[in-house]
Tab-separated table of C-alpha atoms in Angstrom:
chain	number	residue	atom	x	y	z
A	1327	UNK	CA	77.202	-28.120	71.365
A	1328	UNK	CA	78.960	-26.943	68.290
A	1329	UNK	CA	77.526	-23.884	66.476
A	1330	UNK	CA	78.008	-24.148	62.645
A	1331	UNK	CA	80.029	-21.478	60.855
A	1332	UNK	CA	77.013	-20.417	58.730
A	1333	UNK	CA	75.159	-19.346	61.943
A	1334	UNK	CA	78.160	-17.223	63.081
A	1335	UNK	CA	78.334	-15.565	59.637
A	1336	UNK	CA	74.555	-14.863	59.690
A	1337	UNK	CA	74.765	-13.437	63.134
A	1338	UNK	CA	77.663	-11.191	62.091
A	1339	UNK	CA	75.795	-9.956	59.038
A	1340	UNK	CA	72.650	-9.379	61.146
A	1341	UNK	CA	74.680	-7.443	63.779
A	1342	UNK	CA	76.353	-5.344	61.145
A	1343	UNK	CA	73.007	-4.504	59.483
A	1344	UNK	CA	71.502	-3.719	62.905
A	1345	UNK	CA	74.424	-1.387	63.808
A	1346	UNK	CA	74.234	0.383	60.420
A	1347	UNK	CA	70.437	0.888	60.784
A	1348	UNK	CA	70.884	2.430	64.282
A	1349	UNK	CA	73.667	4.668	62.941
A	1350	UNK	CA	71.575	5.884	60.035
A	1351	UNK	CA	68.608	6.536	62.359
A	1352	UNK	CA	70.744	8.590	64.707
A	1353	UNK	CA	72.591	10.505	62.014
A	1354	UNK	CA	69.600	11.600	60.010
A	1355	UNK	CA	68.728	15.304	60.215
A	1356	UNK	CA	65.918	16.209	62.511
A	1357	UNK	CA	62.709	17.416	60.924
A	1358	UNK	CA	61.833	20.974	61.698
A	1359	UNK	CA	58.155	21.729	62.157
A	1360	UNK	CA	56.584	23.895	59.508
A	1361	UNK	CA	55.236	27.194	60.639
A	1362	UNK	CA	51.663	27.611	59.551
A	1363	UNK	CA	50.289	31.031	60.415
A	1364	UNK	CA	46.652	29.909	60.469
A	1365	UNK	CA	47.327	27.074	62.906
A	1366	UNK	CA	49.525	29.294	64.962
A	1367	UNK	CA	46.865	32.069	65.179
A	1368	UNK	CA	44.209	29.508	66.236
A	1369	UNK	CA	46.477	28.084	68.877
A	1370	UNK	CA	47.367	31.550	70.217
A	1371	UNK	CA	43.711	32.549	70.292
A	1372	UNK	CA	42.687	29.436	72.185
A	1373	UNK	CA	45.435	30.013	74.682
A	1374	UNK	CA	44.653	33.662	74.947
A	1375	UNK	CA	40.953	32.953	75.500
A	1376	UNK	CA	41.698	30.458	78.250
A	1377	UNK	CA	44.039	32.839	79.974
A	1378	UNK	CA	41.559	35.634	79.691
A	1379	UNK	CA	38.826	33.444	81.232
A	1380	UNK	CA	41.158	32.486	84.106
A	1381	UNK	CA	42.065	36.126	84.643
A	1382	UNK	CA	38.395	37.177	84.705
A	1383	UNK	CA	37.434	34.405	87.214
A	1384	UNK	CA	40.381	35.287	89.474
A	1385	UNK	CA	39.615	38.994	89.388
A	1386	UNK	CA	35.960	38.203	90.257
A	1387	UNK	CA	37.078	35.997	93.123
A	1388	UNK	CA	39.439	38.740	94.440
A	1389	UNK	CA	36.665	41.243	94.097
A	1390	UNK	CA	34.341	39.085	96.103
A	1391	UNK	CA	36.975	38.706	98.835
A	1392	UNK	CA	37.597	42.446	98.967
A	1393	UNK	CA	33.894	43.223	99.040
A	1394	UNK	CA	33.409	40.784	101.941
A	1395	UNK	CA	36.389	42.390	103.816
A	1396	UNK	CA	35.221	45.940	103.107
A	1397	UNK	CA	31.642	45.059	104.131
A	1398	UNK	CA	32.869	43.661	107.394
A	1399	UNK	CA	34.924	46.704	108.020
A	1400	UNK	CA	32.165	49.093	107.011
A	1401	UNK	CA	29.625	47.295	109.138
A	1402	UNK	CA	31.945	47.473	112.208
A	1403	UNK	CA	32.560	51.177	111.619
A	1404	UNK	CA	28.849	51.797	111.087
A	1405	UNK	CA	28.037	49.992	114.351
A	1406	UNK	CA	30.632	52.002	116.259
A	1407	UNK	CA	29.304	55.199	114.656
A	1408	UNK	CA	25.743	54.338	115.563
A	1409	UNK	CA	26.760	53.588	119.151
A	1410	UNK	CA	28.602	56.911	119.316
A	1411	UNK	CA	25.579	58.829	117.833
A	1412	UNK	CA	23.218	57.125	120.311
A	1413	UNK	CA	25.532	57.939	123.228
A	1414	UNK	CA	25.803	61.620	122.087
A	1415	UNK	CA	22.090	61.930	121.619
A	1416	UNK	CA	21.468	60.377	125.038
A	1417	UNK	CA	24.010	62.846	126.612
A	1418	UNK	CA	22.377	65.717	124.739
A	1419	UNK	CA	18.871	64.842	125.736
A	1420	UNK	CA	20.085	64.233	129.324
A	1421	UNK	CA	21.745	67.718	129.514
A	1422	UNK	CA	18.574	69.344	128.046
A	1423	UNK	CA	16.434	67.829	130.788
A	1424	UNK	CA	18.704	69.270	133.419
A	1425	UNK	CA	19.063	72.685	132.008
């Protein structure tokens, strides 16, 4: 199968145009985003609000954990103290009956 010369010339021109288009695309300067203070302020506020809500929820969770731990420790100490007081009262009443 013989390819005519016109096809080769068309393919060459197409390839050159394609390579020039890619070269121009890669060599163009990158667009820098404009800084808009209003949009920036809104974005920062939304991020700040989300972070603040996360912080509050985590602090509440930690507070609940600490409260549970402290309550358990306090209850154990109160039970031990109540047992000690009952033992001392029993000994005191026992010594008063003797003497």
